[in-house]
Amino acid sequence: MLSLLFKIGKKEKSLEAIIGEIQNGNSQLHYKIIKKYHPFIAKTVSSVCKRYIDETDDEFSIGLIAFNDAIEKFEREKGRSFLAFAEIIIKRRVIDYIRKQARNKSIPYDLHERENDVRPHTLESHLSFEEYGKQVEQERRIEEIEQYKQELKTFGLTFQDLVNQSPKHADARQNAITVAKVLVDHEELRASLLAKKQLPIKQLEKQVKVSRKTIERNRKYIIAISVILTGDYLFLKEYLKEVI
């Protein structure tokens, strides 16, 4: 991981602070940061593509655009590392690119017209590319679950806790998810949760139509859902959409 500190004058500033200056309009720093982190972008893209990527590759361009988007979208108040955030955005965009390539990688028209003229290696290449896209997506899912597991640890939670504490009935789960959404949408409550690693039950109680007892009973589940909603969890958020 590249250094998180730049020296500006005699004062050291974190990369996160520098990103804040860029967001406030410092175009000179913007250019310098992007240039400095070209190796980071290439390394991140290469980890997804499973091959060496240089600055002439299309995949690098995708990563570069994603890195710039990460600069624009980074929220320092969430207390996360910018590079960790940028890595997620870059990997997500590259995976989306691979998915799109796999969908668009069609067999030539004449192969459909004349079955006897089908070239096995062309079909095999198409299928291999599609399988590769699926493999990359599966690896990203595994990475995301591991990331989620590690973030839950900072709240003193484990997957086993979620299995034991998840509401048994659909209505109860829906109520807990609604409470989590209210928490995440409320800036002060969200900041309190992320900073203190505890559910702000007293303040939250005033914002929802759910009893304190219910909130306390589903505390771990509400935290777990809130972590997904505040984080960069592409696949877990898709899963949430299916169960809500």
GROMACS .gro file of N, CA and C in nm, residues 11 17 28-29 32 34 63 77 87 109 113 118 130-131 134 138 143 166 168 182-183 210 221-223 229 240 243:
model
   84
   11LYS      N    1   0.413   2.088   0.695
   11LYS     CA    2   0.306   2.015   0.761
   11LYS      C    3   0.268   1.891   0.682
   17ALA      N    4  -0.714   1.406   0.384
   17ALA     CA    5  -0.723   1.552   0.393
   17ALA      C    6  -0.698   1.617   0.257
   28GLN      N    7  -0.477   2.161  -0.902
   28GLN     CA    8  -0.335   2.126  -0.911
   28GLN      C    9  -0.305   1.998  -0.833
   29LEU      N   10  -0.360   1.990  -0.711
   29LEU     CA   11  -0.345   1.868  -0.631
   29LEU      C   12  -0.414   1.751  -0.698
   32LYS      N   13  -0.185   1.601  -0.950
   32LYS     CA   14  -0.071   1.536  -0.887
   32LYS      C   15  -0.109   1.402  -0.824
   34ILE      N   16  -0.364   1.201  -0.900
   34ILE     CA   17  -0.394   1.101  -1.003
   34ILE      C   18  -0.265   1.047  -1.064
   63GLY      N   19  -0.993   0.184  -1.485
   63GLY     CA   20  -0.947   0.205  -1.348
   63GLY      C   21  -0.918   0.351  -1.318
   77GLU      N   22  -1.591   1.192   0.635
   77GLU     CA   23  -1.653   1.183   0.768
   77GLU      C   24  -1.690   1.039   0.806
   87GLU      N   25  -0.999   0.142  -0.406
   87GLU     CA   26  -0.976   0.005  -0.452
   87GLU      C   27  -1.109  -0.065  -0.482
  109TYR      N   28  -2.169  -1.360  -3.712
  109TYR     CA   29  -2.297  -1.387  -3.777
  109TYR      C   30  -2.292  -1.512  -3.865
  113GLU      N   31  -2.524  -1.878  -3.939
  113GLU     CA   32  -2.584  -1.905  -4.069
  113GLU      C   33  -2.545  -2.044  -4.121
  118VAL      N   34  -1.882  -2.367  -3.831
  118VAL     CA   35  -1.852  -2.323  -3.695
  118VAL      C   36  -1.710  -2.360  -3.659
  130GLU      N   37  -1.665  -1.574  -2.100
  130GLU     CA   38  -1.784  -1.565  -2.015
  130GLU      C   39  -1.758  -1.630  -1.879
  131GLU      N   40  -1.692  -1.746  -1.882
  131GLU     CA   41  -1.660  -1.815  -1.757
  131GLU      C   42  -1.564  -1.732  -1.672
  134LYS      N   43  -1.753  -1.472  -1.488
  134LYS     CA   44  -1.822  -1.529  -1.372
  134LYS      C   45  -1.724  -1.556  -1.258
  138GLN      N   46  -1.733  -1.397  -0.882
  138GLN     CA   47  -1.737  -1.482  -0.763
  138GLN      C   48  -1.626  -1.445  -0.665
  143GLU      N   49  -1.438  -1.162  -0.163
  143GLU     CA   50  -1.363  -1.050  -0.105
  143GLU      C   51  -1.457  -0.958  -0.026
  166SER      N   52  -3.073  -1.271   1.434
  166SER     CA   53  -3.161  -1.221   1.327
  166SER      C   54  -3.307  -1.247   1.363
  168LYS      N   55  -3.674  -1.363   1.354
  168LYS     CA   56  -3.725  -1.486   1.294
  168LYS      C   57  -3.840  -1.459   1.195
  182VAL      N   58  -3.338   0.447   0.857
  182VAL     CA   59  -3.355   0.576   0.924
  182VAL      C   60  -3.222   0.620   0.985
  183LEU      N   61  -3.155   0.529   1.049
  183LEU     CA   62  -3.026   0.559   1.112
  183LEU      C   63  -2.926   0.608   1.008
  210VAL      N   64  -4.086   0.254   1.655
  210VAL     CA   65  -4.057   0.122   1.709
  210VAL      C   66  -4.017   0.140   1.855
  221TYR      N   67  -2.869  -0.699   1.466
  221TYR     CA   68  -2.917  -0.707   1.328
  221TYR      C   69  -2.924  -0.568   1.265
  222ILE      N   70  -2.971  -0.470   1.340
  222ILE     CA   71  -2.980  -0.332   1.290
  222ILE      C   72  -2.841  -0.279   1.256
  223ILE      N   73  -2.745  -0.305   1.343
  223ILE     CA   74  -2.607  -0.263   1.317
  223ILE      C   75  -2.555  -0.329   1.190
  229LEU      N   76  -2.544  -0.078   0.446
  229LEU     CA   77  -2.599   0.041   0.381
  229LEU      C   78  -2.501   0.157   0.376
  240LEU      N   79  -2.980  -0.743  -0.036
  240LEU     CA   80  -3.077  -0.674   0.050
  240LEU      C   81  -3.201  -0.632  -0.029
  243VAL      N   82  -3.443  -0.916  -0.050
  243VAL     CA   83  -3.513  -0.962   0.070
  243VAL      C   84  -3.602  -0.858   0.131
   0.00000   0.00000   0.00000
